[in-house]
Amino acid sequence: MTAILGLAACEFRIALRNRWVAIAVAMMAVFALVLSAAGSAPTGEVGADRLSVTVASLTSLAVYLVPLLALLMAFDAVAGEIERGTLPLLLTYPASRGRILAGKAIAHLATLALALAVGYGSAAAAAFAVDPAAANGLPALLRLFWSSLLLGASFLGLGYALSAVARRPGAAAGLAIGVWLVMIVLYDLGLLAAIVADGGGPFTTGVFPWLLLANPADAFRLFNLAASEATTAAAGIGGAANAIPAMQALASVALWPFLAFGLALFALRKVTP
Amino acid sequence: MTALILSQVTKRFDRTAALTDVTLSVAPGERVALLGHNGAGKSTLMKIVLGLIPADGGRIDVLGVAPGSPAARANVAYLPENAAFHPSLTGEEQIGLFLRLRGEPAGKAGELLDRVGLGDAARRRIGTYSKGMRQRVGLAQALIGRPRLLVLDEPTSGLDPVSRREFYGILDRLAADGAAILLSSHALTEVEARTDRIVILSNGVVVADDTLAGLRRRAALPTRIQISARPGAADAVARELTAGRRNGVMVDLVCAADKKLAHLGSIAAMSDMIEDVDVIPPSLEDIYDHYSRRTLS
């Protein structure tokens, strides 16, 4: 355990010095504040408190931003060590590869948690400032926070796996952006196109919900929207959210980190320095 | 118990043989130098000993267990060639991390850095260090705990002569404490008197494994006797000794080591024609060349 914590402490220190912590926190804070300012229109009419509406906006933000931040932090984890020539020495130490990965993951998750806390916290503060009933939305915000961490953990694991497979930081960065583009942007567009072409046929009813659950980002969105009824009013994907129980979406969000870290460990074990 | 045993170890990369039937051993307290040109297989051999890459054939026994196993890693220290560290960390933080990875308190970092002469730079980032300083950080991490086997890949490259002497002083104390040391170098002059045994690798084959005295004896390289004759006497001296003349005053005589005394006797007999005599034994480089070239043919 000292080994994992030692690695995590060093990794966090490096993230601080490389300004990664500052960048992540600033990015989340800026986007969260912009969203809560822009999302001030629909209050009152839907009967929801201000914070619940903000959480709905933050959910759509987190789907894009959390995987991006996680991939950006993770792509250098293994490839960077290989390029600097620091990996062979590290691997001769008694700490196993799983522990090395765990140490890095703890540091990166802590960075992400800090950024999310600052971002969501400032959005919540803005909501409280204008609506005294905003406290009703706190459970939804808390749920968003921990499910965002799970989503981030999934993409950290995927990022480590890419980093170990690519072995060069440049290639790893390219792969990371590619994965983000495919899983976050193109995946949904593809599903949308398939639904339109299917016209309410067997694909839409039988396959589509499973495909949504298979993608951690979609499952994350479904979970947060389905769990909070008030937020469905503010989001367009409400139909899909009603078709899939929140627990199934949660299962996907919770299982993905294990799958991703399994992949990462498998890829790291294949690396011969 | 022998600290390290390699028996007929073979390693191939694609079609090229990196190591062929390499057999060697290092006993506790013994300092063994592994010599070879660049690409002779030194680093490959070390990585196999550390368990970083698997061997294709042969038997490897590290402190009685398999290379790279948790028990082996707990007791083996490694100094990579061109030791590299994260530039954003200070020397103290980096050594602190390595200490914690070995289950020791990070607070010992200062003491270790003092031991390798980096006490003053301990709180500066490694990115600002010179190559020699990074090498010292590498050495400091290899000293953590009480390693029973040290694997040092070209440890003295980048060190100035004074630091090199200090470095060997540290190794002497480790060996006296019973640590087995395997270190590599591409120059015999660097390791000469500071190692107990020398193993020469050439194209992945062990071509010599002996003490320096033994290598010298077996190579049986000729000794050179350099005679400075008195003005005008060089021709006569050269004729008398049936030797080659280099210039107006110098006469060069090359002979087998066991003929040296006889020649010196006849030189002494001509003392009226001779100003000075130098006996030049085969240099370390000559000996190294002798062994490392044998397999090239």
Coordinates of C-alpha atoms in Angstrom, one line a residue:
Chain A
M1 CA 0.0 0.0 0.0
T2 CA 2.9 2.4 0.7
A3 CA 4.1 1.7 -2.8
I4 CA 0.8 2.6 -4.4
L5 CA 0.4 5.8 -2.2
G6 CA 4.0 6.8 -2.9
L7 CA 3.4 6.4 -6.6
A8 CA 0.2 8.3 -6.4
A9 CA 1.8 11.2 -4.4
C10 CA 4.6 11.5 -6.9
E11 CA 2.2 11.4 -9.9
F12 CA -0.1 14.0 -8.3
R13 CA 3.0 16.2 -7.7
I14 CA 3.9 15.9 -11.3
A15 CA 0.4 16.8 -12.4
L16 CA 0.5 19.9 -10.2
R17 CA 3.9 21.0 -11.6
N18 CA 2.8 20.3 -15.2
R19 CA -0.2 22.5 -14.6
W20 CA -2.5 19.6 -15.3
V21 CA -4.4 20.1 -12.1
A22 CA -4.8 23.8 -12.8
I23 CA -5.9 23.2 -16.4
A24 CA -8.5 20.6 -15.4
V25 CA -9.9 22.7 -12.6
A26 CA -10.1 25.8 -14.7
M27 CA -11.7 24.0 -17.6
M28 CA -14.4 22.5 -15.4
A29 CA -15.1 25.7 -13.6
V30 CA -15.3 27.8 -16.7
F31 CA -17.7 25.4 -18.5
A32 CA -19.8 24.8 -15.4
L33 CA -20.3 28.6 -14.8
V34 CA -21.0 29.3 -18.5
L35 CA -23.6 26.5 -18.5
S36 CA -25.4 27.7 -15.3
A37 CA -25.5 31.2 -16.7
A38 CA -26.9 30.0 -20.1
G39 CA -29.3 27.5 -18.5
S40 CA -31.2 30.2 -16.5
A41 CA -34.1 30.3 -19.0
P42 CA -36.2 27.2 -18.3
T43 CA -36.7 27.6 -14.5
G44 CA -40.1 27.9 -13.1
E45 CA -42.1 26.5 -16.0
V46 CA -41.0 22.9 -15.4
G47 CA -41.6 23.1 -11.7
A48 CA -38.1 22.0 -10.9
D49 CA -35.7 23.9 -8.7
R50 CA -32.8 25.7 -10.2
L51 CA -30.1 23.2 -9.1
S52 CA -31.9 20.3 -10.7
V53 CA -32.0 22.1 -14.0
T54 CA -28.3 22.9 -13.7
V55 CA -27.5 19.2 -13.0
A56 CA -29.3 18.4 -16.3
S57 CA -27.0 20.8 -18.1
L58 CA -23.9 19.6 -16.3
T59 CA -24.7 16.0 -17.3
S60 CA -24.5 16.9 -20.9
L61 CA -21.3 18.8 -20.2
A62 CA -19.7 16.0 -18.3
V63 CA -20.4 13.5 -21.1
Y64 CA -18.0 15.4 -23.3
L65 CA -15.6 16.9 -20.8
V66 CA -14.9 14.1 -18.3
P67 CA -13.8 11.5 -20.9
L68 CA -11.7 14.1 -22.6
L69 CA -10.0 15.2 -19.4
A70 CA -9.4 11.6 -18.4
L71 CA -7.9 10.6 -21.8
L72 CA -5.7 13.7 -21.8
M73 CA -4.3 12.8 -18.4
A74 CA -3.9 9.1 -19.1
F75 CA -2.3 9.0 -22.6
D76 CA 1.2 9.8 -21.3
A77 CA 1.1 7.4 -18.4
V78 CA 2.9 4.5 -20.0
A79 CA 4.2 5.9 -23.3
G80 CA 5.8 8.8 -21.4
E81 CA 7.6 6.5 -19.1
I82 CA 8.8 4.5 -22.1
E83 CA 10.0 7.6 -24.0
R84 CA 11.8 9.1 -21.0
G85 CA 13.4 5.7 -20.4
T86 CA 12.1 5.6 -16.8
L87 CA 10.0 2.4 -17.2
P88 CA 12.7 -0.3 -17.1
L89 CA 14.0 0.9 -13.7
L90 CA 10.5 1.2 -12.3
L91 CA 9.7 -2.4 -13.4
T92 CA 12.7 -3.8 -11.6
Y93 CA 11.3 -2.5 -8.3
P94 CA 9.2 -4.9 -6.1
A95 CA 5.9 -3.0 -7.0
S96 CA 3.9 -5.1 -9.5
R97 CA 2.5 -3.6 -12.7
G98 CA -1.0 -3.6 -11.2
R99 CA 0.2 -1.4 -8.3
I100 CA 2.0 1.0 -10.7
L101 CA -1.2 1.4 -12.6
A102 CA -3.2 1.8 -9.4
G103 CA -0.8 4.5 -8.1
K104 CA -1.2 6.5 -11.3
A105 CA -5.0 6.0 -11.4
I106 CA -5.4 7.3 -7.8
A107 CA -3.5 10.5 -8.6
H108 CA -5.4 11.1 -11.8
L109 CA -8.7 10.3 -10.2
A110 CA -7.8 12.8 -7.4
T111 CA -7.1 15.4 -10.0
L112 CA -10.4 14.7 -11.7
A113 CA -12.3 14.8 -8.4
L114 CA -10.8 18.1 -7.6
A115 CA -11.8 19.6 -11.0
L116 CA -15.3 18.2 -10.7
A117 CA -15.7 19.4 -7.1
V118 CA -14.7 22.9 -8.1
G119 CA -16.7 22.9 -11.4
Y120 CA -19.9 21.4 -10.0
G121 CA -19.5 23.3 -6.7
S122 CA -19.3 26.7 -8.5
A123 CA -22.4 25.8 -10.6
A124 CA -24.2 24.8 -7.4
A125 CA -23.2 28.1 -5.7
A126 CA -24.6 30.0 -8.7
A127 CA -27.9 28.1 -8.4
F128 CA -28.2 28.7 -4.7
A129 CA -27.6 32.4 -5.3
V130 CA -30.8 32.8 -7.3
D131 CA -33.1 30.0 -5.9
P132 CA -33.4 29.2 -2.2
A133 CA -35.1 25.9 -3.2
A134 CA -32.0 24.7 -4.9
A135 CA -31.2 22.3 -2.0
N136 CA -33.8 19.9 -3.5
G137 CA -31.3 19.3 -6.3
L138 CA -28.4 18.4 -4.1
P139 CA -28.9 14.6 -4.2
A140 CA -28.9 14.8 -8.1
L141 CA -25.7 16.8 -7.9
L142 CA -24.0 14.3 -5.6
R143 CA -25.1 11.5 -7.9
L144 CA -23.7 13.4 -10.9
F145 CA -20.4 13.8 -9.0
W146 CA -19.7 10.2 -8.2
S147 CA -21.0 8.9 -11.5
S148 CA -18.8 11.4 -13.2
L149 CA -15.8 9.9 -11.3
L150 CA -16.8 6.4 -12.5
L151 CA -17.1 7.7 -16.0
G152 CA -13.7 9.3 -15.6
A153 CA -12.2 6.1 -14.3
S154 CA -13.4 4.2 -17.3
F155 CA -11.7 6.6 -19.7
L156 CA -8.6 6.7 -17.5
G157 CA -8.3 2.9 -17.9
L158 CA -8.9 3.1 -21.6
G159 CA -6.3 5.9 -21.8
Y160 CA -3.7 3.7 -20.0
A161 CA -4.4 0.8 -22.3
L162 CA -3.9 3.0 -25.3
S163 CA -0.8 4.4 -23.8
A164 CA 0.7 0.9 -23.3
V165 CA -0.3 -0.2 -26.8
A166 CA 1.0 2.9 -28.6
R167 CA 4.3 3.0 -26.6
R168 CA 5.0 6.6 -28.0
P169 CA 3.3 9.7 -26.5
G170 CA 2.5 11.1 -29.9
A171 CA 0.8 8.0 -31.1
A172 CA -1.0 7.6 -27.8
A173 CA -2.3 11.2 -27.9
G174 CA -3.7 10.5 -31.4
L175 CA -5.3 7.3 -30.4
A176 CA -6.8 9.0 -27.3
I177 CA -8.4 11.7 -29.4
G178 CA -9.7 9.1 -31.8
V179 CA -11.3 7.0 -29.0
W180 CA -12.9 10.2 -27.7
L181 CA -14.3 11.1 -31.1
V182 CA -15.6 7.6 -31.8
M183 CA -17.1 6.8 -28.4
I184 CA -18.5 10.2 -27.5
V185 CA -19.4 11.9 -30.8
L186 CA -19.6 9.4 -33.6
Y187 CA -21.2 6.6 -31.6
D188 CA -24.3 8.6 -30.9
L189 CA -24.5 10.0 -34.4
G190 CA -24.3 6.4 -35.7
L191 CA -27.0 5.2 -33.4
L192 CA -29.2 8.1 -34.4
A193 CA -28.7 7.4 -38.1
A194 CA -29.5 3.7 -37.5
I195 CA -32.7 4.6 -35.7
V196 CA -33.9 6.8 -38.5
A197 CA -33.1 4.2 -41.1
D198 CA -34.9 1.5 -39.0
G199 CA -38.0 3.6 -38.6
G200 CA -39.2 2.0 -35.3
G201 CA -38.3 -1.6 -36.3
P202 CA -36.6 -4.4 -34.3
F203 CA -33.3 -2.5 -34.1
T204 CA -34.9 0.4 -32.2
T205 CA -36.7 -1.8 -29.7
G206 CA -34.3 -4.7 -29.3
V207 CA -30.7 -3.7 -30.1
F208 CA -30.6 0.0 -29.5
P209 CA -31.1 0.0 -25.7
W210 CA -28.2 -2.5 -25.4
L211 CA -26.0 -0.4 -27.6
L212 CA -26.7 2.6 -25.4
L213 CA -25.8 0.6 -22.3
A214 CA -22.6 -0.7 -23.9
N215 CA -21.1 2.8 -24.2
P216 CA -20.1 4.2 -20.7
A217 CA -20.8 7.7 -21.7
D218 CA -24.3 7.0 -22.9
A219 CA -25.0 4.8 -19.9
F220 CA -23.8 7.7 -17.7
R221 CA -26.2 10.1 -19.4
L222 CA -29.1 7.7 -19.1
F223 CA -28.4 7.0 -15.4
N224 CA -28.3 10.6 -14.5
L225 CA -31.4 11.5 -16.5
A226 CA -33.4 8.5 -15.5
A227 CA -32.6 8.8 -11.9
S228 CA -33.8 12.4 -11.8
E229 CA -37.2 12.8 -13.2
A230 CA -37.0 16.6 -13.1
T231 CA -34.1 16.6 -15.5
T232 CA -35.8 14.7 -18.2
A233 CA -37.8 17.8 -18.9
A234 CA -34.7 19.7 -19.8
A235 CA -33.1 17.0 -21.9
G236 CA -33.9 15.7 -25.4
I237 CA -32.9 12.1 -24.8
G238 CA -35.8 11.6 -22.4
G239 CA -37.5 8.9 -24.5
A240 CA -34.5 6.7 -24.4
A241 CA -34.1 7.3 -20.7
N242 CA -37.6 6.1 -20.0
A243 CA -37.0 2.9 -21.9
I244 CA -34.0 1.8 -19.9
P245 CA -34.1 1.3 -16.1
A246 CA -31.7 3.5 -14.1
M247 CA -30.2 0.4 -12.4
Q248 CA -29.1 -1.1 -15.7
A249 CA -27.4 2.1 -16.7
L250 CA -25.8 2.3 -13.3
A251 CA -24.5 -1.3 -13.7
S252 CA -22.9 -0.3 -17.0
V253 CA -21.3 2.8 -15.5
A254 CA -20.0 0.8 -12.5
L255 CA -18.7 -2.1 -14.5
W256 CA -16.9 -0.1 -17.2
P257 CA -14.0 1.0 -14.9
F258 CA -13.2 -2.6 -14.1
L259 CA -13.3 -3.6 -17.7
A260 CA -11.1 -0.6 -18.7
F261 CA -8.5 -1.2 -16.0
G262 CA -8.5 -4.9 -16.9
L263 CA -7.7 -3.9 -20.5
A264 CA -5.0 -1.5 -19.2
L265 CA -3.4 -4.1 -17.0
F266 CA -3.4 -6.6 -19.9
A267 CA -1.8 -4.1 -22.2
L268 CA 0.8 -3.0 -19.6
R269 CA 1.8 -6.6 -18.9
K270 CA 2.6 -7.0 -22.7
V271 CA 5.0 -4.1 -22.6
T272 CA 8.7 -5.3 -22.6
P273 CA 11.0 -2.5 -21.9
Chain B
M1 CA 25.2 -19.9 -2.4
T2 CA 26.1 -18.2 -5.6
A3 CA 24.2 -14.9 -6.1
L4 CA 23.8 -15.2 -9.8
I5 CA 24.1 -18.2 -12.2
L6 CA 23.6 -18.1 -15.9
S7 CA 23.9 -21.4 -17.7
Q8 CA 23.8 -21.6 -21.5
V9 CA 21.5 -18.6 -21.8
T10 CA 20.3 -17.9 -25.3
K11 CA 18.4 -14.9 -26.6
R12 CA 17.4 -14.1 -30.2
F13 CA 15.8 -11.0 -31.6
D14 CA 14.0 -12.0 -34.8
R15 CA 16.8 -13.7 -36.7
T16 CA 19.8 -12.2 -35.0
A17 CA 21.3 -14.0 -32.0
A18 CA 21.8 -11.5 -29.1
L19 CA 23.2 -14.1 -26.7
T20 CA 24.5 -17.6 -27.5
D21 CA 25.1 -20.1 -24.7
V22 CA 26.2 -17.5 -22.2
T23 CA 27.4 -19.1 -18.9
L24 CA 28.6 -17.1 -16.0
S25 CA 28.3 -16.7 -12.3
V26 CA 28.7 -14.1 -9.6
A27 CA 29.4 -15.0 -6.0
P28 CA 28.4 -12.9 -3.0
G29 CA 31.1 -10.2 -2.4
E30 CA 32.4 -10.6 -5.9
R31 CA 32.7 -7.7 -8.4
V32 CA 32.4 -9.0 -11.9
A33 CA 32.9 -6.7 -14.9
L34 CA 31.0 -7.5 -18.1
L35 CA 32.9 -6.0 -21.1
G36 CA 31.9 -5.7 -24.7
H37 CA 31.5 -3.4 -27.6
N38 CA 28.2 -1.6 -28.1
G39 CA 25.8 -4.3 -29.2
A40 CA 27.8 -7.1 -27.8
G41 CA 24.8 -8.2 -25.7
K42 CA 25.6 -6.6 -22.3
S43 CA 22.4 -4.7 -21.8
T44 CA 20.3 -7.7 -23.1
L45 CA 22.0 -10.0 -20.6
M46 CA 21.3 -7.6 -17.8
K47 CA 17.7 -7.2 -18.7
I48 CA 17.3 -11.0 -18.7
V49 CA 18.9 -11.1 -15.3
L50 CA 16.4 -8.5 -14.1
G51 CA 13.5 -10.4 -15.6
L52 CA 12.6 -7.4 -17.9
I53 CA 12.8 -9.7 -20.9
P54 CA 12.6 -13.4 -21.0
A55 CA 15.5 -15.6 -22.3
D56 CA 14.8 -18.1 -25.1
G57 CA 16.8 -20.9 -23.6
G58 CA 19.2 -21.8 -20.7
R59 CA 18.9 -21.5 -17.0
I60 CA 19.0 -18.3 -14.9
D61 CA 19.1 -18.4 -11.1
V62 CA 19.0 -15.1 -9.3
L63 CA 19.6 -15.4 -5.5
G64 CA 18.1 -18.9 -5.7
V65 CA 14.9 -17.8 -7.4
A66 CA 13.6 -17.0 -10.9
P67 CA 14.6 -13.6 -12.5
G68 CA 12.0 -11.0 -12.1
S69 CA 10.1 -12.9 -9.4
P70 CA 9.0 -10.8 -6.3
A71 CA 11.7 -12.3 -4.2
A72 CA 14.4 -11.5 -6.8
R73 CA 13.1 -7.9 -7.3
A74 CA 13.2 -7.3 -3.5
N75 CA 16.9 -8.0 -3.4
V76 CA 18.3 -6.9 -6.7
A77 CA 19.2 -3.3 -7.5
Y78 CA 19.6 -2.0 -11.0
L79 CA 21.3 1.0 -12.5
P80 CA 20.3 1.5 -16.1
E81 CA 22.5 2.9 -18.7
N82 CA 21.9 6.6 -18.9
A83 CA 19.6 6.6 -15.9
A84 CA 16.6 8.8 -16.5
F85 CA 14.0 10.2 -14.1
H86 CA 11.0 12.5 -14.3
P87 CA 12.3 16.0 -14.8
S88 CA 9.6 17.6 -12.7
L89 CA 10.6 15.8 -9.5
T90 CA 13.4 16.8 -7.2
G91 CA 16.2 14.4 -6.4
E92 CA 14.8 14.0 -2.9
E93 CA 11.3 13.3 -4.1
Q94 CA 12.5 10.8 -6.7
I95 CA 14.6 8.9 -4.2
G96 CA 11.8 9.1 -1.7
L97 CA 9.5 7.4 -4.2
F98 CA 12.0 4.6 -4.8
L99 CA 12.4 4.2 -1.0
R100 CA 8.7 3.8 -0.6
L101 CA 8.6 1.3 -3.4
R102 CA 11.0 -0.8 -1.4
G103 CA 9.0 -0.3 1.7
E104 CA 11.4 2.1 3.4
P105 CA 10.6 5.5 4.8
A106 CA 11.0 8.3 2.3
G107 CA 12.9 10.4 4.9
K108 CA 16.1 8.4 4.2
A109 CA 16.4 10.2 0.8
G110 CA 18.6 13.0 2.1
E111 CA 21.1 10.6 3.6
L112 CA 21.3 8.5 0.4
L113 CA 21.8 11.6 -1.7
D114 CA 24.5 12.8 0.6
R115 CA 26.3 9.5 0.2
V116 CA 26.6 10.0 -3.6
G117 CA 27.5 13.7 -3.2
L118 CA 24.2 15.2 -4.2
G119 CA 23.2 16.6 -0.8
D120 CA 23.2 20.2 -2.0
A121 CA 21.1 19.5 -5.1
A122 CA 18.6 17.3 -3.3
R123 CA 15.8 19.9 -3.5
R124 CA 16.4 20.9 -7.1
R125 CA 14.4 19.4 -10.0
I126 CA 16.1 16.6 -11.8
G127 CA 15.4 18.5 -15.1
T128 CA 18.2 20.9 -14.0
Y129 CA 20.8 18.2 -13.3
S130 CA 23.8 17.3 -15.5
K131 CA 24.3 13.8 -16.9
G132 CA 26.8 13.0 -14.1
M133 CA 24.3 14.1 -11.5
R134 CA 21.5 12.0 -12.9
Q135 CA 23.9 9.1 -12.9
R136 CA 24.5 9.7 -9.2
V137 CA 20.7 9.7 -8.6
G138 CA 20.7 6.4 -10.3
L139 CA 23.5 5.1 -8.0
A140 CA 21.6 6.5 -5.0
Q141 CA 18.5 4.4 -5.8
A142 CA 20.6 1.3 -6.3
L143 CA 21.9 1.7 -2.8
I144 CA 18.5 1.5 -1.2
G145 CA 18.1 -1.2 1.4
R146 CA 20.8 -3.9 1.3
P147 CA 20.7 -5.3 -2.2
R148 CA 22.3 -8.7 -2.4
L149 CA 22.9 -8.4 -6.1
L150 CA 23.6 -5.1 -8.0
V151 CA 23.3 -5.0 -11.7
L152 CA 24.9 -1.8 -13.0
D153 CA 24.8 -1.0 -16.7
E154 CA 27.8 1.2 -17.7
P155 CA 27.6 2.9 -14.2
T156 CA 30.7 5.1 -14.7
S157 CA 29.7 6.6 -18.1
G158 CA 29.3 10.4 -17.6
L159 CA 31.3 10.5 -14.4
D160 CA 34.5 12.4 -14.2
P161 CA 37.7 10.5 -12.9
V162 CA 37.3 11.7 -9.3
S163 CA 33.6 10.7 -9.2
R164 CA 34.5 7.4 -10.8
R165 CA 37.0 6.7 -8.0
E166 CA 34.4 7.6 -5.4
F167 CA 31.9 5.4 -7.1
Y168 CA 34.3 2.4 -7.0
G169 CA 34.9 3.2 -3.4
I170 CA 31.2 2.8 -2.7
L171 CA 31.1 -0.5 -4.6
D172 CA 34.1 -1.8 -2.6
R173 CA 32.2 -1.3 0.6
L174 CA 29.1 -2.9 -0.8
A175 CA 31.1 -5.9 -1.9
A176 CA 32.8 -6.1 1.5
D177 CA 29.3 -6.3 3.0
G178 CA 28.7 -9.4 0.8
A179 CA 26.8 -7.9 -2.1
A180 CA 27.4 -9.5 -5.5
I181 CA 28.1 -6.9 -8.2
L182 CA 27.7 -7.3 -12.0
L183 CA 28.7 -4.2 -13.8
S184 CA 29.2 -3.5 -17.5
S185 CA 31.6 -1.3 -19.4
H186 CA 32.9 -0.9 -22.9
A187 CA 36.4 -0.1 -21.7
L188 CA 38.8 -2.3 -19.7
T189 CA 40.7 0.7 -18.5
E190 CA 37.6 1.8 -16.6
V191 CA 37.3 -1.3 -14.6
E192 CA 40.8 -2.6 -14.3
A193 CA 41.9 -3.0 -10.7
R194 CA 38.4 -2.4 -9.2
T195 CA 36.9 -5.7 -10.1
D196 CA 37.6 -9.3 -9.1
R197 CA 36.8 -10.9 -12.4
I198 CA 36.3 -9.9 -16.0
V199 CA 33.9 -11.4 -18.5
I200 CA 34.2 -10.4 -22.1
L201 CA 31.2 -10.6 -24.4
S202 CA 31.6 -10.5 -28.1
N203 CA 28.6 -10.8 -30.4
G204 CA 26.7 -12.4 -27.7
V205 CA 29.3 -15.0 -26.9
V206 CA 31.5 -15.2 -23.7
V207 CA 35.0 -15.1 -25.1
A208 CA 36.9 -14.7 -21.8
D209 CA 36.1 -15.1 -18.1
D210 CA 39.1 -14.6 -15.8
T211 CA 40.9 -12.3 -13.5
L212 CA 42.8 -9.5 -15.1
A213 CA 46.1 -11.3 -14.4
G214 CA 44.8 -14.5 -15.9
L215 CA 43.6 -12.7 -19.0
R216 CA 47.0 -11.1 -19.3
R217 CA 48.7 -14.4 -19.0
R218 CA 46.5 -16.3 -21.4
A219 CA 46.6 -13.6 -24.0
A220 CA 50.4 -13.9 -24.0
L221 CA 50.7 -10.6 -25.8
P222 CA 54.2 -9.5 -26.6
T223 CA 56.0 -6.9 -24.4
R224 CA 57.6 -3.9 -26.0
I225 CA 61.0 -2.7 -24.9
Q226 CA 61.8 0.8 -25.9
I227 CA 65.5 1.7 -25.9
S228 CA 66.9 5.3 -26.3
A229 CA 70.4 5.0 -27.7
R230 CA 73.2 7.5 -27.2
P231 CA 73.6 9.8 -30.2
G232 CA 74.9 7.9 -33.2
A233 CA 74.7 4.5 -31.5
A234 CA 71.1 3.7 -32.6
D235 CA 72.2 1.6 -35.6
A236 CA 74.7 -0.4 -33.6
V237 CA 72.1 -1.1 -30.9
A238 CA 69.5 -2.2 -33.4
R239 CA 71.9 -4.5 -35.1
E240 CA 73.1 -6.0 -31.9
L241 CA 69.5 -6.7 -30.7
T242 CA 68.1 -7.5 -34.1
A243 CA 65.4 -5.0 -33.5
G244 CA 63.6 -2.3 -35.5
R245 CA 64.7 1.3 -35.3
R246 CA 62.1 4.0 -35.0
N247 CA 64.1 7.1 -35.5
G248 CA 67.6 8.5 -34.9
V249 CA 67.8 7.5 -31.2
M250 CA 64.9 5.1 -30.4
V251 CA 65.1 1.4 -30.9
D252 CA 61.9 -0.8 -30.5
L253 CA 62.1 -4.4 -29.5
V254 CA 59.0 -6.6 -29.3
C255 CA 59.3 -9.9 -27.5
A256 CA 57.3 -12.5 -25.7
A257 CA 56.8 -11.9 -22.0
D258 CA 59.1 -14.8 -21.0
K259 CA 62.0 -13.5 -23.2
K260 CA 62.0 -10.1 -21.6
L261 CA 64.6 -10.8 -18.9
A262 CA 67.1 -12.2 -21.4
H263 CA 66.7 -9.2 -23.6
L264 CA 67.1 -6.8 -20.7
G265 CA 70.3 -8.7 -19.8
S266 CA 71.8 -8.1 -23.3
I267 CA 70.7 -4.5 -23.2
A268 CA 72.4 -4.0 -19.8
A269 CA 75.6 -5.3 -21.4
M270 CA 75.5 -2.5 -23.9
S271 CA 75.0 0.2 -21.2
D272 CA 77.7 2.4 -22.7
M273 CA 75.7 2.9 -25.9
I274 CA 72.3 3.3 -24.2
E275 CA 70.7 6.2 -22.4
D276 CA 67.5 4.8 -21.1
V277 CA 65.2 1.7 -21.3
D278 CA 61.4 1.5 -21.0
V279 CA 59.5 -1.8 -20.7
I280 CA 55.9 -1.4 -21.9
P281 CA 53.6 -4.3 -21.0
P282 CA 50.6 -4.9 -23.2
S283 CA 48.0 -2.3 -22.4
L284 CA 44.5 -3.1 -21.1
E285 CA 43.1 -2.0 -24.5
D286 CA 45.5 -4.5 -26.3
I287 CA 44.3 -7.3 -24.0
Y288 CA 40.6 -6.4 -24.5
D289 CA 41.1 -6.2 -28.3
H290 CA 42.8 -9.6 -28.3
Y291 CA 39.8 -11.3 -26.7
S292 CA 37.0 -9.3 -28.3
R293 CA 38.4 -9.7 -31.8
R294 CA 38.8 -13.5 -31.7
T295 CA 35.2 -14.2 -32.5
L296 CA 35.0 -11.8 -35.4
S297 CA 37.0 -14.1 -37.7

